[in-house]
mmCIF file of C-alpha atoms in Angstrom:
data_model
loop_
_atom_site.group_PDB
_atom_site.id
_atom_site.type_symbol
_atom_site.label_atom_id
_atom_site.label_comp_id
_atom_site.label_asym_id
_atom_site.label_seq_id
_atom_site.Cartn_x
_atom_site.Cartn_y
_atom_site.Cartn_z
ATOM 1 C CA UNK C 1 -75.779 253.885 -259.050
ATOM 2 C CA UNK C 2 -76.855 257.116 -257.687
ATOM 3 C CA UNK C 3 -79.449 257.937 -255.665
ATOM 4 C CA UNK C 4 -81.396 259.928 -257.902
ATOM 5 C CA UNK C 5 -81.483 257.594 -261.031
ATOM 6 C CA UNK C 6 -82.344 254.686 -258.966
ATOM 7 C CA UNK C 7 -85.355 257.164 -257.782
ATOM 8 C CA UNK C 8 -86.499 257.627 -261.192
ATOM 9 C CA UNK C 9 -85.872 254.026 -261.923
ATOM 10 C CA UNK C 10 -88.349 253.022 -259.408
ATOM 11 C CA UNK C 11 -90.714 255.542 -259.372
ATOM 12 C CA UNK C 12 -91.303 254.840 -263.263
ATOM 13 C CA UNK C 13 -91.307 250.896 -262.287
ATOM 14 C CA UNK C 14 -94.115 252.110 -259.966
ATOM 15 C CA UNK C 15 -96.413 254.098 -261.843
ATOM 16 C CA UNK C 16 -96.477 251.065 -264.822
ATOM 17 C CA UNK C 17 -98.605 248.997 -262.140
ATOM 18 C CA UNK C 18 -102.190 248.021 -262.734
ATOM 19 C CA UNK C 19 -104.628 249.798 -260.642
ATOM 20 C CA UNK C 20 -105.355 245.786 -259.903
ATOM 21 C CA UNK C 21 -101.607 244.999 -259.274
ATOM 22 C CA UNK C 22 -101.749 247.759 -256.375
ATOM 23 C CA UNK C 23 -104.879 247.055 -255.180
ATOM 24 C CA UNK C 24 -103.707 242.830 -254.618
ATOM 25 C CA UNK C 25 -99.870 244.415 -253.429
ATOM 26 C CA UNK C 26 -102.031 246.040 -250.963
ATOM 27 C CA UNK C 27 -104.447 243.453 -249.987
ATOM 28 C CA UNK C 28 -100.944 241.197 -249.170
ATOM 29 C CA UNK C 29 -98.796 243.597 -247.463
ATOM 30 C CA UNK C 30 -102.060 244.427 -245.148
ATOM 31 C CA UNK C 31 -102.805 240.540 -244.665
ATOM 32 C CA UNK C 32 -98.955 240.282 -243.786
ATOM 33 C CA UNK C 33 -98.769 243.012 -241.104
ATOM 34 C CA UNK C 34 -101.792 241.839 -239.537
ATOM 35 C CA UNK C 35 -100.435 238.368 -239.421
ATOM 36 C CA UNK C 36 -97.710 239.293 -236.920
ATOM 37 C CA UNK C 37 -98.333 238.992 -233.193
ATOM 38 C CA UNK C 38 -96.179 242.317 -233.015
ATOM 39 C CA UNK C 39 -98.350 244.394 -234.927
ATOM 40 C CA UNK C 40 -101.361 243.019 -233.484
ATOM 41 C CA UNK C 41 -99.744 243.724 -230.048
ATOM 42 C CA UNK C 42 -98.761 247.541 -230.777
ATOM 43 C CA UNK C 43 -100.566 249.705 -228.995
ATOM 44 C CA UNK C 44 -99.039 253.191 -230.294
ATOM 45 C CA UNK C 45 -98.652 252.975 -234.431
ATOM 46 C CA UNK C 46 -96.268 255.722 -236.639
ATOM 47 C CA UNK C 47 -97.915 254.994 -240.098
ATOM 48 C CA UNK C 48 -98.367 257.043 -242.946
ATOM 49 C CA UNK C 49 -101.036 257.776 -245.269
ATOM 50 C CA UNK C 50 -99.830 256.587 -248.782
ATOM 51 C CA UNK C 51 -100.460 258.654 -251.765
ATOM 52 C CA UNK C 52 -99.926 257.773 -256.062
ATOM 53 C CA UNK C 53 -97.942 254.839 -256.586
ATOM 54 C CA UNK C 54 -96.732 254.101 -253.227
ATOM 55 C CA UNK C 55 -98.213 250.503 -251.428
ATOM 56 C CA UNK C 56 -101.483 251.292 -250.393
ATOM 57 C CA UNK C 57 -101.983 252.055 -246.580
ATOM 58 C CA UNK C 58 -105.318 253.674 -246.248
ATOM 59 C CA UNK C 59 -106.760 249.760 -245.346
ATOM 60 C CA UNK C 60 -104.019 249.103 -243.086
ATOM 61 C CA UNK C 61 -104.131 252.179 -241.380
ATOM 62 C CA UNK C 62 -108.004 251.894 -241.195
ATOM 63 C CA UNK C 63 -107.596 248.171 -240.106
ATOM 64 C CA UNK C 64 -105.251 248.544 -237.223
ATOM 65 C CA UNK C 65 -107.511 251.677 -235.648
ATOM 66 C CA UNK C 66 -110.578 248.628 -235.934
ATOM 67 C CA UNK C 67 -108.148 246.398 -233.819
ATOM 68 C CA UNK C 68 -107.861 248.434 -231.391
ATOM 69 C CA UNK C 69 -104.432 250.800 -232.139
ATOM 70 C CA UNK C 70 -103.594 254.417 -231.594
ATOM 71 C CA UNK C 71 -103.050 255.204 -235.437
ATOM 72 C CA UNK C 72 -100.406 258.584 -235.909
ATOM 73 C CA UNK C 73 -100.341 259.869 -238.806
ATOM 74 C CA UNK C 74 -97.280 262.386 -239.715
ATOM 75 C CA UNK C 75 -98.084 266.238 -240.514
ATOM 76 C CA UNK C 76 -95.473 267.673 -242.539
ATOM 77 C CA UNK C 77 -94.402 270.952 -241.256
ATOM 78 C CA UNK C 78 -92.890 273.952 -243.043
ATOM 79 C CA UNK C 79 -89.520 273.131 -242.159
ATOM 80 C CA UNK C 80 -89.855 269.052 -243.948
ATOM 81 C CA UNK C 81 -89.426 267.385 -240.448
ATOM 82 C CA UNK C 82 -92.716 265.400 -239.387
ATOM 83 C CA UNK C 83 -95.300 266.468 -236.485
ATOM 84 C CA UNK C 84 -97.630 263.864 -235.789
ATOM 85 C CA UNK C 85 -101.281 263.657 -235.112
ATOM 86 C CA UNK C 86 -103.818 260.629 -233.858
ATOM 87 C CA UNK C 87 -106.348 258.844 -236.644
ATOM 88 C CA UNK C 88 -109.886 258.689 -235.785
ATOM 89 C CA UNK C 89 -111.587 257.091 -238.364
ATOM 90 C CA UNK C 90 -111.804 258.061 -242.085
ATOM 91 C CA UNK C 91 -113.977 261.327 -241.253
ATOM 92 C CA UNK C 92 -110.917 262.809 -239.388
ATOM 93 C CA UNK C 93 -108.364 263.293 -242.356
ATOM 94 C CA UNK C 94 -108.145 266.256 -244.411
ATOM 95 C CA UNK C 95 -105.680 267.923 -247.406
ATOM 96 C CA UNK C 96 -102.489 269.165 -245.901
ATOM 97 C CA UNK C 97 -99.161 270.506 -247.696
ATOM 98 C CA UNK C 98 -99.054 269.340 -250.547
ATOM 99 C CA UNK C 99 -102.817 267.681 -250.530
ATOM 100 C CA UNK C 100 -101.862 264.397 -248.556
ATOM 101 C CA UNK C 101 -104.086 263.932 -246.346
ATOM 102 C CA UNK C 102 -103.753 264.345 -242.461
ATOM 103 C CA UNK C 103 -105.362 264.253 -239.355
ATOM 104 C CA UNK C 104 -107.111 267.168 -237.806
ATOM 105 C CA UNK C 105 -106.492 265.877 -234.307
ATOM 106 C CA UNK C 106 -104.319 268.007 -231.913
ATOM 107 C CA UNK C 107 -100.795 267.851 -233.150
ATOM 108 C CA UNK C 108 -98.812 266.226 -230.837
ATOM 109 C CA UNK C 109 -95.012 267.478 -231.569
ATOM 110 C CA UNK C 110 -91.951 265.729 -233.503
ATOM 111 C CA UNK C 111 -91.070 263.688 -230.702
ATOM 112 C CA UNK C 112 -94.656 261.694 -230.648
ATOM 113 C CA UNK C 113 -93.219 259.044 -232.890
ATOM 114 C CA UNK C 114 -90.529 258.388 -229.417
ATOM 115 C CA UNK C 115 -93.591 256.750 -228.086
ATOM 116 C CA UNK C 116 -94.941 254.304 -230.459
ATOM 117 C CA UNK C 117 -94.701 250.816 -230.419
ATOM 118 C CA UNK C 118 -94.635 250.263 -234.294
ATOM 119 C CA UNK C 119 -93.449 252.278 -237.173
ATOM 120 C CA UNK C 120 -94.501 251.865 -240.258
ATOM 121 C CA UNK C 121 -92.901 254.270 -242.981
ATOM 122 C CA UNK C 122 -92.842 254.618 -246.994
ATOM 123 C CA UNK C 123 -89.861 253.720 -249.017
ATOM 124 C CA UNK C 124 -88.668 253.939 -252.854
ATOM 125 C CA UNK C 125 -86.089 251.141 -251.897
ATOM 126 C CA UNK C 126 -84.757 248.746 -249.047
ATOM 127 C CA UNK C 127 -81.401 247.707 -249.126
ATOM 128 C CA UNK C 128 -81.863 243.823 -248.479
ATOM 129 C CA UNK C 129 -78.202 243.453 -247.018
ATOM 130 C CA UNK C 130 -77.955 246.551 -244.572
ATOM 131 C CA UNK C 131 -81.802 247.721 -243.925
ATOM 132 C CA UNK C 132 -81.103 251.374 -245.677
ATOM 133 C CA UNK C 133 -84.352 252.714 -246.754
ATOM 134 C CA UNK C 134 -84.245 254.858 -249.627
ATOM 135 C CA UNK C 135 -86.996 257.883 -249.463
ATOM 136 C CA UNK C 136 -88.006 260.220 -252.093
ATOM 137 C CA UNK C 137 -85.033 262.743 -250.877
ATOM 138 C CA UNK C 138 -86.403 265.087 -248.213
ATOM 139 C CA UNK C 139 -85.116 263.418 -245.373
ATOM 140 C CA UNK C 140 -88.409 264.110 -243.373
ATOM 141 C CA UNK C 141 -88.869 260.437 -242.507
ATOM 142 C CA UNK C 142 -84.648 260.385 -241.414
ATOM 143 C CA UNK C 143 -84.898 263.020 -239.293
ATOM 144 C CA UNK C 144 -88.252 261.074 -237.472
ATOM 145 C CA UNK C 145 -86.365 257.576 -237.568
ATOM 146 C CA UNK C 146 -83.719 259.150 -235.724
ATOM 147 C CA UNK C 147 -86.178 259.804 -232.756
ATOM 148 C CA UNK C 148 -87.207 256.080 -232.609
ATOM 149 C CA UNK C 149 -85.919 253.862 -229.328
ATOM 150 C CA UNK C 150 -83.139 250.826 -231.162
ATOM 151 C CA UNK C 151 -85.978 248.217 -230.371
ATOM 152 C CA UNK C 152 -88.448 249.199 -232.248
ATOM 153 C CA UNK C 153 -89.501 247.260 -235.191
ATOM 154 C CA UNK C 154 -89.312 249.656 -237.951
ATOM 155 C CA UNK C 155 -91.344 248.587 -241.291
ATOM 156 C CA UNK C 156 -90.684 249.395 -245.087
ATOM 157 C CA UNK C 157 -93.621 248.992 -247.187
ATOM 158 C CA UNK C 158 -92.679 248.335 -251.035
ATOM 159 C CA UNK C 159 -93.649 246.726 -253.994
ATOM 160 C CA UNK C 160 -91.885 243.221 -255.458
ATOM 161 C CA UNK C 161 -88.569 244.471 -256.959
ATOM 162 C CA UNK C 162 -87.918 247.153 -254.537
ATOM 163 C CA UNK C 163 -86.331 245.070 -252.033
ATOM 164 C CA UNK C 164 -82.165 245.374 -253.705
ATOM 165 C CA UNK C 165 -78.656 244.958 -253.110
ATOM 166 C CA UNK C 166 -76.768 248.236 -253.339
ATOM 167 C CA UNK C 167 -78.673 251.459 -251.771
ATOM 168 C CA UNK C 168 -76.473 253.787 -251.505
ATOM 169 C CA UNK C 169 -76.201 255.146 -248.215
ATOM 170 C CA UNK C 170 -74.947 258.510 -246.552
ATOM 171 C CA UNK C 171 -74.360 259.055 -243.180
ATOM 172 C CA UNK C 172 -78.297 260.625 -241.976
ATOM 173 C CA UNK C 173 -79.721 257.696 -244.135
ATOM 174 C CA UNK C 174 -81.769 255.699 -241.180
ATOM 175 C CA UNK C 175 -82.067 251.509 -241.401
ATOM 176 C CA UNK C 176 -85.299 249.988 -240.924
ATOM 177 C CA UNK C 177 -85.632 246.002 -239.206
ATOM 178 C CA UNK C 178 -88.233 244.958 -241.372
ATOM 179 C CA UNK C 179 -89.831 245.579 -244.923
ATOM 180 C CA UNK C 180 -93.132 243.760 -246.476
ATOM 181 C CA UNK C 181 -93.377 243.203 -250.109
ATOM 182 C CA UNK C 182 -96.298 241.595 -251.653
ATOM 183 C CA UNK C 183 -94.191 238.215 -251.176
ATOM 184 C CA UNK C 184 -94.199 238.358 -247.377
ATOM 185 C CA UNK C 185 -92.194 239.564 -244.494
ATOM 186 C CA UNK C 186 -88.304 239.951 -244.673
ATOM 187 C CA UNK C 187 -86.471 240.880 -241.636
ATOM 188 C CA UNK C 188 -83.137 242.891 -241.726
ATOM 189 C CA UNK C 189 -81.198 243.447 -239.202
#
């Protein structure tokens, strides 16, 4: 299959969830991450703020800033890669490109997400044999992957169903160690 049917595929899969099935997918995948001695430990976090369809992060992101985290939140710049700026607290996002929401904090340059302890990125897909994480197609979150150190855990957030055999892959296409469905924790590599 290519890449851009199974996109539609899923995206459509997506968008026919309850409001209630996203809000209790979120709830779990939260409860999960928070669960883990790893995340809990992070000091420096790469997360995202998720928008329509995609597993709810804005309690998770909220949540680990409570606990204690440095929360950065990507900035998409002009040219698709990622800058990255620090979460203070709901009062401290506003529209960017595109009307996601993002920090107002100093930027603090591409290379930020070197530093973290944790990354936490969006997916449409996880291939459950190899780790490739399929994206929506602009390669922004690629291009940051490839600045993260090879012992990092990297973490896929998806729904139940999104975790297949058979993404394809290309050569750019980045692996994540980890993804979190509403069913729990699933390492991969």
């Amino acid at each position: 299959m290519d890449k851009m049917k199974l996109r539609r595929e899923l995206i459509e899969a997506r968008t026919s969830l309850s409001p209630e099935q996203r809000r209790a997918n979120a709830t779990s995948i939260r409860e999960t991450l928070l669960d883990q001695p790893w995340v809990q430990m992070a000091g420096l976090v790469a997360c995202y703020w998720s928008i329509g369809s995609e597993p709810e992060t804005h309690g998770l992101v909220f949540a680990l800033w409570k606990h204690g985290a440095t929360v950065i939140l990507p900035v998409h710049k002009d040219d698709d890669d990622l800058d990255w700026a620090v979460y203070d607290g709901p009062d401290t996002l506003a529209p960017g490109r595109s009307g996601i929401m993002e920090p107002i904090d100093t930027r603090r340059g591409v290379d930020a997400i070197r530093t973290a302890a944790l990354v936490i990125v969006p997916a449409l897909a996880v291939d459950a044999r190899t780790g490739v994480r399929l994206g929506r197609g602009g390669g922004s979150y690629d291009r940051a992957l490839a600045r993260v150190g090879p012992n990092v855990p990297v973490v896929a957030l998806l729904h139940d169903g999104e975790l297949i055999d058979g993404v394809p892959a290309e050569a750019h296409d980045e692996r994540v160690r980890y993804a979190v469905t509403p069913m729990g924790l699933t390492r991969l590599m």
